């Protein structure tokens, strides 16, 4: 026989989950129904068990029911326990682990943080084992299990806690109002309370019948005595009661008038507050308009001064250029004179030196002999020429090698320098990344740190100043810390859009701005940029800028920002216009879309931070230099991991660059050594060639000097040089005189140039200062004008509000005047605050009692006599029946209280259920309620579609999916009414269409998200891929059943 399941274990949630008392941590079955061995580990939130029909899902739910002491019949799977034992086996085991933690655990010193319940099933009976978290057996009694389940508020037989297939199908498809009421009673355990009450009533009737014979006489006398005493008391107090009724009626009329007076006073206070607010904002508006006008006047005055200064500056510049040109001309002339004088002096020295050489040579020639051998000299010259040729060839080869090595060394040096520059860049980037990581690590504990290390101290100083009353309104900022994103994927785009505004602060008025600037002076370090300040009156509501939203399906920056502080959002609306800036996923998609932008949109940002701008003149696209957001990111750990990865990459590049630099340095040193050796050899060859050439020149000169013509030529040269020297000395004298005259002229030109330069620099500095002042005033004027525009809009809104409140006040005042005219001279402040309806109920009740007394009372003497006789007889019988009567009274009081508490609980539970049911149906587009008839024990669903004028209709008029959804809405309303640590539903959505199933599941998951301390287990054969996964959601998929699986199990346990 093929076994349908052998062993399967489904892993559960991580151990870090938060568990609450009564949650199911784990369920294990052995030889149970179609499973040989199966273990489920659930999460503390929402759990889905998905599988095809026949895969064994419902067996899990049946195991939970039986493990918690449920009857076999309550599972709707079988009538006896033995039917759950797998075919071919003799016993089965179900084991459940319950969380024993939270605020009120059950005997934590005994059981620990878990309670383990094992139930062993055999053919004849079943047994229990209740264990601790350490798997130690504490008890084997069912009553101990009931105590634990009562403490944990677990009801295994409650259909709201455990909704099996049959109950789900019958409940979802039925339209019978009595069956629905029965389901309501089962779910709320009202049926159990009724049964218990009936048993108590039967016991009471039996007890009453036992003592009725002894009590009958005494009871009659006591009743008669009570009636007589009541008549006496009422007769004596009737006059007092009538006077009290008159006082209450008068008090009722005055209370009505005071109520109208209070309504009028409230309306007047509302009107006064609105007018005071309008006066404050109008004062702010007037100051802003005055400041704007003053700024315009200052700008006009500065522009006039700047225009006059520009004309003077042009004149001074022309004079300055002329003086500079004249000075340059004189400097060039002086330089030419000095150069000419220097050349003449050099020529004189050269000629004198030349004369000395010629005279010395002539003397040497006269003293020497002329017996040189010309033939030997010529032979020597021929040998020297051959040697010089050989040396020059070797020298050319060596110089070529030196050039090659020099070029290669220079190339290596250039590459090494480039690598060193890159290494410095890597080190700088590494330092910046390390600083950024440290900043992000600190921002885990203080989010303000990432906006600057000085920001936390600045925030602390702002808090202190605000507590001392320094500010009219506490400044808000930095703006980036006041906001979060609805979708983190837009973080980079929104950061590029807002840029510097993320570090800005907002102030309510100029007084607060000045005080905040003083704190900036104290807290912002020198050299650090100061945050900008935006000044505008604070508003408790975000501006209504819906009219400015572009007609586009793409979201705007305003729609993606969420902030609990409307001041921060309004500041970005004023400064950046975020309500008209679109966010588009892809850059190319954004470019194509913004070619024809919607009305009111001139700017968009892509997800990668690219800015797309459109105006009347051009279409521009600006790329983003960053790859991720740095300031408004929500995932600090992800940023740290990304930066750490970048640090590792930089360190790897740095190590590679360092290795390359060392390699280049070694190779460069090696080639430099070779180049130097070649250069030294070239130097030696060059010196040898020069030596040979000097020897050859000496030989040549020796041949020339041995002739007679040479001596005569020397004497002639000496005479010619003397004449040249005399002429040059005359020229030197003239050049010195000219140079002195030029130096005087240059000094005069330099003084004139300095005077003109100082005049021009002074005029130029004044113009720059005026230009900067104009720019600052223009920027401040733009800010003030924006503030004026926003304030004017607020003033108009307040005018409308004041007019409306004045109309309300006039109406209340008219009503009060009409009533107060009927009661002149009344001090309404001294009237009690008791509600008029309460006073009316009191005097109507007194009037009813007076009428009853008057109808019942008779002759007071006879009544008194009869009262005394009856009282004496009662005292005789009281001793005999006191004990029995006391017991019966206690029993009756107990029954009365139980009945009253039952009705109160039934009313409360049904009321909560009706409220939750109406709220759920509103999400489907219906209006509806639950109609309870507790006397007839019926429950009907009354529904009406929104916008429809038709009368209410019931479930029979709805489609199957809508009827199922309405029934699911009723089920969820029961969840909100009856608390339980967990809820388990089996195939509740099989009769719904796709749309209603999706919506029903979404609303169930919403309800589950609200009930965070309740665990949910859904069993379904349908696809749940449409369900949005959450962190606390787990999905367990059962494997498909093998073919002919139904043939391998007993009929009673088939699914």
PDB file of C-alpha atoms in Angstrom, residues 818-1003:
ATOM      1  CA  UNK A 818     -36.140  85.685  23.646  1.00  0.00           C
ATOM      2  CA  UNK A 819     -35.847  83.331  26.635  1.00  0.00           C
ATOM      3  CA  UNK A 820     -34.034  85.697  29.020  1.00  0.00           C
ATOM      4  CA  UNK A 821     -36.659  88.413  28.523  1.00  0.00           C
ATOM      5  CA  UNK A 822     -39.136  86.093  30.274  1.00  0.00           C
ATOM      6  CA  UNK A 823     -36.901  85.861  33.389  1.00  0.00           C
ATOM      7  CA  UNK A 824     -35.330  89.265  34.067  1.00  0.00           C
ATOM      8  CA  UNK A 825     -32.728  89.684  36.815  1.00  0.00           C
ATOM      9  CA  UNK A 826     -31.507  86.060  36.743  1.00  0.00           C
ATOM     10  CA  UNK A 827     -27.783  85.388  37.327  1.00  0.00           C
ATOM     11  CA  UNK A 828     -27.080  82.558  34.934  1.00  0.00           C
ATOM     12  CA  UNK A 829     -23.602  81.957  36.359  1.00  0.00           C
ATOM     13  CA  UNK A 830     -25.137  80.802  39.677  1.00  0.00           C
ATOM     14  CA  UNK A 831     -27.401  78.155  38.062  1.00  0.00           C
ATOM     15  CA  UNK A 832     -26.284  74.524  38.486  1.00  0.00           C
ATOM     16  CA  UNK A 833     -24.786  72.735  35.491  1.00  0.00           C
ATOM     17  CA  UNK A 834     -27.182  69.769  35.671  1.00  0.00           C
ATOM     18  CA  UNK A 835     -28.578  68.793  32.264  1.00  0.00           C
ATOM     19  CA  UNK A 836     -32.227  69.806  31.558  1.00  0.00           C
ATOM     20  CA  UNK A 837     -33.150  66.276  30.438  1.00  0.00           C
ATOM     21  CA  UNK A 838     -31.923  64.865  33.737  1.00  0.00           C
ATOM     22  CA  UNK A 839     -34.000  67.390  35.693  1.00  0.00           C
ATOM     23  CA  UNK A 840     -37.101  66.594  33.646  1.00  0.00           C
ATOM     24  CA  UNK A 841     -36.731  62.865  34.224  1.00  0.00           C
ATOM     25  CA  UNK A 842     -36.439  63.499  37.975  1.00  0.00           C
ATOM     26  CA  UNK A 843     -39.614  65.567  38.364  1.00  0.00           C
ATOM     27  CA  UNK A 844     -41.629  63.287  36.014  1.00  0.00           C
ATOM     28  CA  UNK A 845     -40.623  60.310  38.121  1.00  0.00           C
ATOM     29  CA  UNK A 846     -41.679  62.140  41.301  1.00  0.00           C
ATOM     30  CA  UNK A 847     -45.062  63.062  39.775  1.00  0.00           C
ATOM     31  CA  UNK A 848     -45.685  59.415  38.861  1.00  0.00           C
ATOM     32  CA  UNK A 849     -44.887  58.295  42.388  1.00  0.00           C
ATOM     33  CA  UNK A 850     -47.198  60.932  43.874  1.00  0.00           C
ATOM     34  CA  UNK A 851     -50.094  59.724  41.676  1.00  0.00           C
ATOM     35  CA  UNK A 852     -49.486  56.124  42.692  1.00  0.00           C
ATOM     36  CA  UNK A 853     -49.421  57.017  46.407  1.00  0.00           C
ATOM     37  CA  UNK A 854     -52.590  59.058  46.177  1.00  0.00           C
ATOM     38  CA  UNK A 855     -54.383  56.167  44.432  1.00  0.00           C
ATOM     39  CA  UNK A 856     -53.228  53.565  46.943  1.00  0.00           C
ATOM     40  CA  UNK A 857     -53.412  55.379  50.276  1.00  0.00           C
ATOM     41  CA  UNK A 858     -56.477  55.015  52.579  1.00  0.00           C
ATOM     42  CA  UNK A 859     -57.349  55.898  56.261  1.00  0.00           C
ATOM     43  CA  UNK A 860     -54.022  56.450  58.073  1.00  0.00           C
ATOM     44  CA  UNK A 861     -55.315  55.193  61.515  1.00  0.00           C
ATOM     45  CA  UNK A 862     -56.585  51.873  60.157  1.00  0.00           C
ATOM     46  CA  UNK A 863     -53.460  51.449  58.121  1.00  0.00           C
ATOM     47  CA  UNK A 864     -51.262  52.070  61.173  1.00  0.00           C
ATOM     48  CA  UNK A 865     -53.282  49.594  63.348  1.00  0.00           C
ATOM     49  CA  UNK A 866     -53.164  46.909  60.716  1.00  0.00           C
ATOM     50  CA  UNK A 867     -49.442  47.515  60.233  1.00  0.00           C
ATOM     51  CA  UNK A 868     -48.762  46.948  63.971  1.00  0.00           C
ATOM     52  CA  UNK A 869     -50.761  43.711  64.102  1.00  0.00           C
ATOM     53  CA  UNK A 870     -49.091  42.305  60.995  1.00  0.00           C
ATOM     54  CA  UNK A 871     -45.657  43.259  62.260  1.00  0.00           C
ATOM     55  CA  UNK A 872     -46.213  41.369  65.539  1.00  0.00           C
ATOM     56  CA  UNK A 873     -47.305  38.243  63.661  1.00  0.00           C
ATOM     57  CA  UNK A 874     -44.314  38.545  61.304  1.00  0.00           C
ATOM     58  CA  UNK A 875     -41.890  38.699  64.218  1.00  0.00           C
ATOM     59  CA  UNK A 876     -43.302  35.450  65.554  1.00  0.00           C
ATOM     60  CA  UNK A 877     -42.776  33.666  62.217  1.00  0.00           C
ATOM     61  CA  UNK A 878     -39.463  35.339  61.358  1.00  0.00           C
ATOM     62  CA  UNK A 879     -37.390  33.244  63.738  1.00  0.00           C
ATOM     63  CA  UNK A 880     -38.627  30.021  62.154  1.00  0.00           C
ATOM     64  CA  UNK A 881     -38.134  30.993  58.498  1.00  0.00           C
ATOM     65  CA  UNK A 882     -35.196  33.407  58.671  1.00  0.00           C
ATOM     66  CA  UNK A 883     -32.541  30.894  57.705  1.00  0.00           C
ATOM     67  CA  UNK A 884     -34.544  29.360  54.825  1.00  0.00           C
ATOM     68  CA  UNK A 885     -35.654  32.782  53.546  1.00  0.00           C
ATOM     69  CA  UNK A 886     -32.130  34.149  53.633  1.00  0.00           C
ATOM     70  CA  UNK A 887     -30.896  31.256  51.539  1.00  0.00           C
ATOM     71  CA  UNK A 888     -33.744  31.622  49.032  1.00  0.00           C
ATOM     72  CA  UNK A 889     -33.210  35.367  48.741  1.00  0.00           C
ATOM     73  CA  UNK A 890     -29.540  34.890  48.034  1.00  0.00           C
ATOM     74  CA  UNK A 891     -30.312  32.304  45.371  1.00  0.00           C
ATOM     75  CA  UNK A 892     -32.916  34.544  43.760  1.00  0.00           C
ATOM     76  CA  UNK A 893     -30.599  37.560  43.829  1.00  0.00           C
ATOM     77  CA  UNK A 894     -27.952  35.466  42.164  1.00  0.00           C
ATOM     78  CA  UNK A 895     -30.352  34.402  39.392  1.00  0.00           C
ATOM     79  CA  UNK A 896     -31.536  37.989  38.900  1.00  0.00           C
ATOM     80  CA  UNK A 897     -28.014  39.253  38.618  1.00  0.00           C
ATOM     81  CA  UNK A 898     -27.063  36.486  36.174  1.00  0.00           C
ATOM     82  CA  UNK A 899     -30.056  37.289  33.993  1.00  0.00           C
ATOM     83  CA  UNK A 900     -29.341  41.000  34.058  1.00  0.00           C
ATOM     84  CA  UNK A 901     -25.652  40.491  33.358  1.00  0.00           C
ATOM     85  CA  UNK A 902     -26.560  38.096  30.563  1.00  0.00           C
ATOM     86  CA  UNK A 903     -28.829  40.688  28.909  1.00  0.00           C
ATOM     87  CA  UNK A 904     -26.257  43.423  29.369  1.00  0.00           C
ATOM     88  CA  UNK A 905     -23.552  41.261  27.861  1.00  0.00           C
ATOM     89  CA  UNK A 906     -25.826  40.194  24.986  1.00  0.00           C
ATOM     90  CA  UNK A 907     -26.678  43.829  24.301  1.00  0.00           C
ATOM     91  CA  UNK A 908     -23.025  44.909  24.482  1.00  0.00           C
ATOM     92  CA  UNK A 909     -21.781  42.083  22.266  1.00  0.00           C
ATOM     93  CA  UNK A 910     -24.518  42.577  19.668  1.00  0.00           C
ATOM     94  CA  UNK A 911     -23.931  46.351  19.677  1.00  0.00           C
ATOM     95  CA  UNK A 912     -20.195  45.960  19.094  1.00  0.00           C
ATOM     96  CA  UNK A 913     -20.894  43.401  16.383  1.00  0.00           C
ATOM     97  CA  UNK A 914     -23.371  45.744  14.620  1.00  0.00           C
ATOM     98  CA  UNK A 915     -20.902  48.626  14.715  1.00  0.00           C
ATOM     99  CA  UNK A 916     -18.014  46.564  13.307  1.00  0.00           C
ATOM    100  CA  UNK A 917     -20.334  45.011  10.656  1.00  0.00           C
ATOM    101  CA  UNK A 918     -21.468  48.436   9.379  1.00  0.00           C
ATOM    102  CA  UNK A 919     -17.867  49.627   9.198  1.00  0.00           C
ATOM    103  CA  UNK A 920     -16.777  46.594   7.195  1.00  0.00           C
ATOM    104  CA  UNK A 921     -19.682  46.865   4.702  1.00  0.00           C
ATOM    105  CA  UNK A 922     -18.834  50.505   4.079  1.00  0.00           C
ATOM    106  CA  UNK A 923     -15.585  49.344   2.487  1.00  0.00           C
ATOM    107  CA  UNK A 924     -17.598  47.274  -0.053  1.00  0.00           C
ATOM    108  CA  UNK A 925     -19.837  50.158  -1.043  1.00  0.00           C
ATOM    109  CA  UNK A 926     -22.806  49.059   1.104  1.00  0.00           C
ATOM    110  CA  UNK A 927     -24.601  50.526   4.049  1.00  0.00           C
ATOM    111  CA  UNK A 928     -25.958  47.953   6.398  1.00  0.00           C
ATOM    112  CA  UNK A 929     -26.585  46.728   9.885  1.00  0.00           C
ATOM    113  CA  UNK A 930     -27.478  43.611  11.839  1.00  0.00           C
ATOM    114  CA  UNK A 931     -31.042  43.169  13.080  1.00  0.00           C
ATOM    115  CA  UNK A 932     -31.093  41.137  16.275  1.00  0.00           C
ATOM    116  CA  UNK A 933     -34.395  39.788  17.629  1.00  0.00           C
ATOM    117  CA  UNK A 934     -33.393  38.224  20.919  1.00  0.00           C
ATOM    118  CA  UNK A 935     -36.925  37.196  21.737  1.00  0.00           C
ATOM    119  CA  UNK A 936     -37.450  35.305  18.449  1.00  0.00           C
ATOM    120  CA  UNK A 937     -33.745  34.314  18.370  1.00  0.00           C
ATOM    121  CA  UNK A 938     -33.256  35.557  14.790  1.00  0.00           C
ATOM    122  CA  UNK A 939     -30.476  37.512  13.077  1.00  0.00           C
ATOM    123  CA  UNK A 940     -30.866  39.268   9.718  1.00  0.00           C
ATOM    124  CA  UNK A 941     -28.431  41.235   7.543  1.00  0.00           C
ATOM    125  CA  UNK A 942     -30.023  44.498   6.311  1.00  0.00           C
ATOM    126  CA  UNK A 943     -28.055  46.046   3.423  1.00  0.00           C
ATOM    127  CA  UNK A 944     -28.359  48.989   1.063  1.00  0.00           C
ATOM    128  CA  UNK A 945     -25.921  50.052  -1.633  1.00  0.00           C
ATOM    129  CA  UNK A 946     -24.417  53.507  -1.240  1.00  0.00           C
ATOM    130  CA  UNK A 947     -26.108  56.104  -3.437  1.00  0.00           C
ATOM    131  CA  UNK A 948     -29.213  53.898  -3.847  1.00  0.00           C
ATOM    132  CA  UNK A 949     -32.620  55.151  -2.676  1.00  0.00           C
ATOM    133  CA  UNK A 950     -34.058  51.650  -2.581  1.00  0.00           C
ATOM    134  CA  UNK A 951     -35.137  50.158   0.716  1.00  0.00           C
ATOM    135  CA  UNK A 952     -32.921  47.795   2.646  1.00  0.00           C
ATOM    136  CA  UNK A 953     -32.588  44.315   1.208  1.00  0.00           C
ATOM    137  CA  UNK A 954     -31.251  41.107   2.700  1.00  0.00           C
ATOM    138  CA  UNK A 955     -28.736  38.473   1.588  1.00  0.00           C
ATOM    139  CA  UNK A 956     -31.127  36.796  -0.851  1.00  0.00           C
ATOM    140  CA  UNK A 957     -30.912  39.849  -3.141  1.00  0.00           C
ATOM    141  CA  UNK A 958     -27.089  39.720  -3.344  1.00  0.00           C
ATOM    142  CA  UNK A 959     -24.838  37.674  -5.577  1.00  0.00           C
ATOM    143  CA  UNK A 960     -23.106  34.634  -4.127  1.00  0.00           C
ATOM    144  CA  UNK A 961     -19.752  36.433  -3.825  1.00  0.00           C
ATOM    145  CA  UNK A 962     -21.326  39.524  -2.272  1.00  0.00           C
ATOM    146  CA  UNK A 963     -23.328  37.364   0.161  1.00  0.00           C
ATOM    147  CA  UNK A 964     -20.177  35.514   1.132  1.00  0.00           C
ATOM    148  CA  UNK A 965     -18.355  38.805   1.601  1.00  0.00           C
ATOM    149  CA  UNK A 966     -21.152  40.156   3.805  1.00  0.00           C
ATOM    150  CA  UNK A 967     -20.959  36.978   5.883  1.00  0.00           C
ATOM    151  CA  UNK A 968     -17.169  37.398   6.142  1.00  0.00           C
ATOM    152  CA  UNK A 969     -17.762  40.974   7.301  1.00  0.00           C
ATOM    153  CA  UNK A 970     -19.997  39.537  10.041  1.00  0.00           C
ATOM    154  CA  UNK A 971     -17.264  37.058  10.936  1.00  0.00           C
ATOM    155  CA  UNK A 972     -14.646  39.837  11.231  1.00  0.00           C
ATOM    156  CA  UNK A 973     -17.065  41.868  13.368  1.00  0.00           C
ATOM    157  CA  UNK A 974     -17.254  38.866  15.721  1.00  0.00           C
ATOM    158  CA  UNK A 975     -13.438  38.924  15.850  1.00  0.00           C
ATOM    159  CA  UNK A 976     -13.525  42.477  17.104  1.00  0.00           C
ATOM    160  CA  UNK A 977     -16.167  41.496  19.686  1.00  0.00           C
ATOM    161  CA  UNK A 978     -14.785  38.211  21.028  1.00  0.00           C
ATOM    162  CA  UNK A 979     -11.070  38.193  21.821  1.00  0.00           C
ATOM    163  CA  UNK A 980      -8.975  35.051  21.414  1.00  0.00           C
ATOM    164  CA  UNK A 981      -5.232  34.396  21.272  1.00  0.00           C
ATOM    165  CA  UNK A 982      -5.558  32.768  17.836  1.00  0.00           C
ATOM    166  CA  UNK A 983      -8.098  32.185  15.065  1.00  0.00           C
ATOM    167  CA  UNK A 984      -8.128  29.350  12.542  1.00  0.00           C
ATOM    168  CA  UNK A 985     -10.271  29.410   9.364  1.00  0.00           C
ATOM    169  CA  UNK A 986     -10.577  26.562   6.866  1.00  0.00           C
ATOM    170  CA  UNK A 987     -11.665  27.321   3.237  1.00  0.00           C
ATOM    171  CA  UNK A 988     -13.782  30.333   4.121  1.00  0.00           C
ATOM    172  CA  UNK A 989     -13.216  31.934   0.670  1.00  0.00           C
ATOM    173  CA  UNK A 990     -14.038  29.082  -1.734  1.00  0.00           C
ATOM    174  CA  UNK A 991     -17.510  30.431  -2.610  1.00  0.00           C
ATOM    175  CA  UNK A 992     -16.324  33.955  -3.435  1.00  0.00           C
ATOM    176  CA  UNK A 993     -15.451  35.342  -6.827  1.00  0.00           C
ATOM    177  CA  UNK A 994     -11.908  36.631  -7.444  1.00  0.00           C
ATOM    178  CA  UNK A 995     -12.652  40.279  -6.671  1.00  0.00           C
ATOM    179  CA  UNK A 996     -14.590  39.646  -3.455  1.00  0.00           C
ATOM    180  CA  UNK A 997     -12.075  37.027  -2.318  1.00  0.00           C
ATOM    181  CA  UNK A 998      -9.238  39.513  -2.762  1.00  0.00           C
ATOM    182  CA  UNK A 999     -11.120  42.276  -0.950  1.00  0.00           C
ATOM    183  CA  UNK A1000     -12.279  39.938   1.823  1.00  0.00           C
ATOM    184  CA  UNK A1001      -8.737  38.737   2.360  1.00  0.00           C
ATOM    185  CA  UNK A1002      -7.419  42.315   2.401  1.00  0.00           C
ATOM    186  CA  UNK A1003      -9.968  43.312   5.064  1.00  0.00           C
TER     187      UNK A1003
END
